[in-house]
Tab-separated table of C-alpha atoms in Angstrom:
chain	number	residue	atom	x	y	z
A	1	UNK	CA	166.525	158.940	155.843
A	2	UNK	CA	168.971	156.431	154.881
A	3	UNK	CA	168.737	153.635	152.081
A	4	UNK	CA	168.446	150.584	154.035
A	5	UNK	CA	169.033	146.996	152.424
A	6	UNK	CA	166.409	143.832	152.329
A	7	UNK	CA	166.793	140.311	151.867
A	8	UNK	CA	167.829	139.559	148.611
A	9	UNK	CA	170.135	142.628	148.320
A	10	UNK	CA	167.078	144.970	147.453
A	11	UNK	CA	167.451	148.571	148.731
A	12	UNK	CA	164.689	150.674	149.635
A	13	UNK	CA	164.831	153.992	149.524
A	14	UNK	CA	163.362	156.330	152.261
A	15	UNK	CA	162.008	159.472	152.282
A	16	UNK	CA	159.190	161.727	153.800
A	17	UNK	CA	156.915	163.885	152.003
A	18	UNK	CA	153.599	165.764	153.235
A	19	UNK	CA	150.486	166.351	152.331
A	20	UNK	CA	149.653	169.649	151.250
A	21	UNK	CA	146.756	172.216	151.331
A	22	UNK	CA	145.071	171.306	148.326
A	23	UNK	CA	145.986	167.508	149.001
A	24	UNK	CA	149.051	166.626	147.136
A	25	UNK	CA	152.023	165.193	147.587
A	26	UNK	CA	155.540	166.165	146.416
A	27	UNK	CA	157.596	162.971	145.418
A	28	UNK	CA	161.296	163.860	146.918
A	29	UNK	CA	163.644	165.057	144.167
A	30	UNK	CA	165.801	161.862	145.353
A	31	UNK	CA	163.322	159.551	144.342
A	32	UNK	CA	162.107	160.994	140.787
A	33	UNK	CA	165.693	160.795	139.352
A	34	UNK	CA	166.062	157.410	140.330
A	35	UNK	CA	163.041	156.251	139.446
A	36	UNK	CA	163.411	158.622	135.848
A	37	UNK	CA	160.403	159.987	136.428
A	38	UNK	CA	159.294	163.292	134.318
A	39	UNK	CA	156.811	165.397	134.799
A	40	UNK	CA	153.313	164.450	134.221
A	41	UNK	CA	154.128	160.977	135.225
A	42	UNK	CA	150.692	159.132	135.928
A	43	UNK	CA	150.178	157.050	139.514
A	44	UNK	CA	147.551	154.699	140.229
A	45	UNK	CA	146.970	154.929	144.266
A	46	UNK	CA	145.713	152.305	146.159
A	47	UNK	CA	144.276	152.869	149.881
A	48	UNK	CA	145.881	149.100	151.425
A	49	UNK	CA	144.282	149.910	155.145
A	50	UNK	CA	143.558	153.067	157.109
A	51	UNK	CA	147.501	153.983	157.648
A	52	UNK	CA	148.905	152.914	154.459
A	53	UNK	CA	148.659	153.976	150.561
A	54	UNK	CA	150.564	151.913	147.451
A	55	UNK	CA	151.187	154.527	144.662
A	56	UNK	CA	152.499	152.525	141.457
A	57	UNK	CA	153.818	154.083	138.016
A	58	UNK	CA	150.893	153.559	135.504
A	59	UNK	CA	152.180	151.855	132.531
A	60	UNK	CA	149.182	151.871	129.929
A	61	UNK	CA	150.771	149.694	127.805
A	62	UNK	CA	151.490	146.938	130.237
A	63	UNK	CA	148.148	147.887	131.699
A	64	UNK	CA	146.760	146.886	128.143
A	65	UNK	CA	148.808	144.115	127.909
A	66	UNK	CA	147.923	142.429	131.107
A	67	UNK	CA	144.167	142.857	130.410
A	68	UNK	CA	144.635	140.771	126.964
A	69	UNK	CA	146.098	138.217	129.175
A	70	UNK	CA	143.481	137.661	131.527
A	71	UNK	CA	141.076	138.280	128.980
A	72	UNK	CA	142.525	135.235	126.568
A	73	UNK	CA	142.254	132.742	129.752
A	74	UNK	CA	139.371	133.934	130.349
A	75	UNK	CA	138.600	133.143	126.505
A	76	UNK	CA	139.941	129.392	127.302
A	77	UNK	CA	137.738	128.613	130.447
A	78	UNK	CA	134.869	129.914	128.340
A	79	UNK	CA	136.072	127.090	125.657
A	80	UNK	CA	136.656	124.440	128.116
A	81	UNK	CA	133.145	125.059	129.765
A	82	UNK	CA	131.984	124.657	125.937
């Protein structure tokens, strides 16, 4: 399938994969080099609703990072409450 352009000038990049027998999935060749994916890349998957699935590089730094964020506000409300 072809790229097809967004608002904003974003492209999104189309392609179909399967499921297979032992129930993965093959990320097209297309897609891994431009994302720069290697091998052993880790995915968190989220189910959205019965049709759709959100797979999103894990990042365990930023994953680490964003949970000392929310854990510092949550460090301030605690302080505010007194």
């Amino acid at each position: 399938m072809p790229e097809r352009k967004f608002r904003r000038g974003s492209v999104v990049n189309i392609r179909l994969t399967r499921l297979g027998e032992r129930g993965q999935m093959v990320i097209p060749k297309a897609l891994r080099h431009a994302m720069k994916l290697p091998q052993g890349t880790m995915f968190s998957i989220v189910m959205v609703d019965e049709d759709t699935l959100m797979i999103k590089r894990f990042d365990e730094k930023r994953i680490y990072a964003e949970f000392n964020a929310v854990r510092a506000i949550v460090r301030e409300v605690r302080e505010e409450r007194g």
